[in-house]
Amino acid sequence: MLKRARNVGYIILDNALKYSDKEIDVSLWHENHMAYVSITDYGRGISEADQARIFDRFYRINKARARENGGTGLGLSIATKLMEAQGGRITLDSNVGEYTTFTIEMPVGEVYDT
């Protein structure tokens, strides 16, 4: 389970680094037996039309930039399937020209404060 979560985090962080030339914020927290990882970049943002398809296999927002940034359009689709297989999910919040935030939500066992 941890390996899958690490792979999902890597996919989201890699996208943030590819599509933003500004700072990236990463937050982690837990509540009610769920762990959360939120990754926010302050780059281009994603339009509402693209948000509806961003998790589809092979979907690229700007196909002309595909060669420039690399990738196949599979990363977010794979990440979503990995999270769903663990009972989790990935959510998206974005405003064009401002920010994009992907939040990974996954179930965890008991969490003890030390």
mmCIF file of C-alpha atoms in Angstrom:
data_model
loop_
_atom_site.group_PDB
_atom_site.id
_atom_site.type_symbol
_atom_site.label_atom_id
_atom_site.label_comp_id
_atom_site.label_asym_id
_atom_site.label_seq_id
_atom_site.Cartn_x
_atom_site.Cartn_y
_atom_site.Cartn_z
ATOM 1 C CA MET A 1 0.000 0.000 0.000
ATOM 2 C CA LEU A 2 2.783 2.439 0.879
ATOM 3 C CA LYS A 3 4.550 1.803 -2.428
ATOM 4 C CA ARG A 4 1.374 2.624 -4.376
ATOM 5 C CA ALA A 5 0.828 5.801 -2.358
ATOM 6 C CA ARG A 6 4.438 6.824 -2.980
ATOM 7 C CA ASN A 7 3.992 6.244 -6.728
ATOM 8 C CA VAL A 8 0.824 8.354 -6.760
ATOM 9 C CA GLY A 9 2.581 11.167 -4.891
ATOM 10 C CA TYR A 10 5.460 11.016 -7.349
ATOM 11 C CA ILE A 11 3.107 11.251 -10.361
ATOM 12 C CA ILE A 12 1.315 14.309 -8.957
ATOM 13 C CA LEU A 13 4.527 16.024 -7.840
ATOM 14 C CA ASP A 14 6.176 15.325 -11.205
ATOM 15 C CA ASN A 15 3.238 16.984 -12.986
ATOM 16 C CA ALA A 16 3.426 19.999 -10.661
ATOM 17 C CA LEU A 17 7.129 20.394 -11.455
ATOM 18 C CA LYS A 18 6.531 20.027 -15.206
ATOM 19 C CA TYR A 19 3.702 22.515 -15.472
ATOM 20 C CA SER A 20 4.715 25.244 -13.030
ATOM 21 C CA ASP A 21 7.780 27.435 -12.857
ATOM 22 C CA LYS A 22 6.755 28.856 -9.491
ATOM 23 C CA GLU A 23 6.669 27.461 -5.971
ATOM 24 C CA ILE A 24 4.929 24.232 -5.042
ATOM 25 C CA ASP A 25 3.279 23.616 -1.675
ATOM 26 C CA VAL A 26 2.953 20.121 -0.204
ATOM 27 C CA SER A 27 0.769 19.506 2.853
ATOM 28 C CA LEU A 28 0.143 16.277 4.769
ATOM 29 C CA TRP A 29 -2.449 15.621 7.462
ATOM 30 C CA HIS A 30 -4.766 12.956 8.842
ATOM 31 C CA GLU A 31 -8.256 12.845 10.298
ATOM 32 C CA ASN A 32 -10.919 10.181 10.814
ATOM 33 C CA HIS A 33 -8.715 7.281 9.655
ATOM 34 C CA MET A 34 -7.852 9.070 6.408
ATOM 35 C CA ALA A 35 -4.459 10.429 5.340
ATOM 36 C CA TYR A 36 -4.268 13.398 2.986
ATOM 37 C CA VAL A 37 -1.500 14.720 0.765
ATOM 38 C CA SER A 38 -2.191 17.998 -0.988
ATOM 39 C CA ILE A 39 0.116 19.277 -3.751
ATOM 40 C CA THR A 40 -0.459 22.818 -5.047
ATOM 41 C CA ASP A 41 1.374 24.507 -7.889
ATOM 42 C CA TYR A 42 0.969 28.141 -8.857
ATOM 43 C CA GLY A 43 1.317 27.730 -12.599
ATOM 44 C CA ARG A 44 -1.132 27.721 -15.481
ATOM 45 C CA GLY A 45 -4.128 26.170 -13.795
ATOM 46 C CA ILE A 46 -6.585 23.831 -15.500
ATOM 47 C CA SER A 47 -9.801 24.977 -17.195
ATOM 48 C CA GLU A 48 -13.133 23.491 -16.119
ATOM 49 C CA ALA A 49 -13.466 21.740 -19.486
ATOM 50 C CA ASP A 50 -10.057 20.090 -19.046
ATOM 51 C CA GLN A 51 -10.761 19.237 -15.398
ATOM 52 C CA ALA A 52 -13.631 17.045 -16.578
ATOM 53 C CA ARG A 53 -11.201 14.920 -18.641
ATOM 54 C CA ILE A 54 -7.848 15.285 -16.864
ATOM 55 C CA PHE A 55 -8.029 11.782 -15.315
ATOM 56 C CA ASP A 56 -8.879 10.086 -18.646
ATOM 57 C CA ARG A 57 -6.290 7.779 -20.213
ATOM 58 C CA PHE A 58 -4.035 9.484 -22.783
ATOM 59 C CA TYR A 59 -5.652 12.895 -22.214
ATOM 60 C CA ARG A 60 -3.281 15.826 -22.685
ATOM 61 C CA ILE A 61 -4.392 19.409 -22.109
ATOM 62 C CA ASN A 62 -2.086 20.835 -24.744
ATOM 63 C CA LYS A 63 -0.950 18.253 -27.250
ATOM 64 C CA ALA A 64 1.502 20.725 -28.791
ATOM 65 C CA ARG A 65 3.425 20.782 -25.496
ATOM 66 C CA ALA A 66 3.523 16.993 -25.215
ATOM 67 C CA ARG A 67 6.960 16.812 -26.798
ATOM 68 C CA GLU A 68 8.225 19.693 -24.658
ATOM 69 C CA ASN A 69 7.159 18.233 -21.291
ATOM 70 C CA GLY A 70 7.272 14.539 -22.097
ATOM 71 C CA GLY A 71 4.794 12.016 -20.807
ATOM 72 C CA THR A 72 2.013 10.023 -22.396
ATOM 73 C CA GLY A 73 -1.108 11.305 -20.678
ATOM 74 C CA LEU A 74 -1.332 8.175 -18.527
ATOM 75 C CA GLY A 75 0.029 9.413 -15.193
ATOM 76 C CA LEU A 76 -3.128 10.814 -13.623
ATOM 77 C CA SER A 77 -5.206 7.918 -14.927
ATOM 78 C CA ILE A 78 -2.810 5.420 -13.341
ATOM 79 C CA ALA A 79 -2.666 7.427 -10.103
ATOM 80 C CA THR A 80 -6.464 7.444 -9.885
ATOM 81 C CA LYS A 81 -6.695 3.673 -10.411
ATOM 82 C CA LEU A 82 -4.009 3.051 -7.760
ATOM 83 C CA MET A 83 -5.880 5.162 -5.205
ATOM 84 C CA GLU A 84 -9.244 3.581 -6.019
ATOM 85 C CA ALA A 85 -7.701 0.113 -5.539
ATOM 86 C CA GLN A 86 -6.793 1.173 -1.981
ATOM 87 C CA GLY A 87 -10.151 2.724 -1.187
ATOM 88 C CA GLY A 88 -8.873 6.246 -1.751
ATOM 89 C CA ARG A 89 -9.319 8.966 -4.316
ATOM 90 C CA ILE A 90 -7.713 12.027 -5.891
ATOM 91 C CA THR A 91 -9.524 15.353 -6.036
ATOM 92 C CA LEU A 92 -8.719 18.441 -8.082
ATOM 93 C CA ASP A 93 -9.229 22.152 -7.465
ATOM 94 C CA SER A 94 -7.898 24.680 -9.982
ATOM 95 C CA ASN A 95 -8.297 28.223 -11.283
ATOM 96 C CA VAL A 96 -6.784 29.085 -14.666
ATOM 97 C CA GLY A 97 -3.732 31.308 -14.311
ATOM 98 C CA GLU A 98 -3.655 30.923 -10.529
ATOM 99 C CA TYR A 99 -3.160 27.440 -9.094
ATOM 100 C CA THR A 100 -3.850 23.724 -9.276
ATOM 101 C CA THR A 101 -4.283 21.555 -6.186
ATOM 102 C CA PHE A 102 -4.451 17.769 -6.294
ATOM 103 C CA THR A 103 -5.388 16.129 -3.003
ATOM 104 C CA ILE A 104 -4.717 12.448 -2.431
ATOM 105 C CA GLU A 105 -7.054 10.839 0.125
ATOM 106 C CA MET A 106 -6.348 7.340 1.435
ATOM 107 C CA PRO A 107 -7.591 5.227 4.326
ATOM 108 C CA VAL A 108 -5.147 4.400 7.109
ATOM 109 C CA GLY A 109 -5.323 2.336 10.264
ATOM 110 C CA GLU A 110 -5.080 3.779 13.741
ATOM 111 C CA VAL A 111 -2.933 6.911 13.938
ATOM 112 C CA TYR A 112 -1.155 7.556 17.223
ATOM 113 C CA ASP A 113 0.287 10.910 18.244
ATOM 114 C CA THR A 114 3.755 10.484 19.704
#
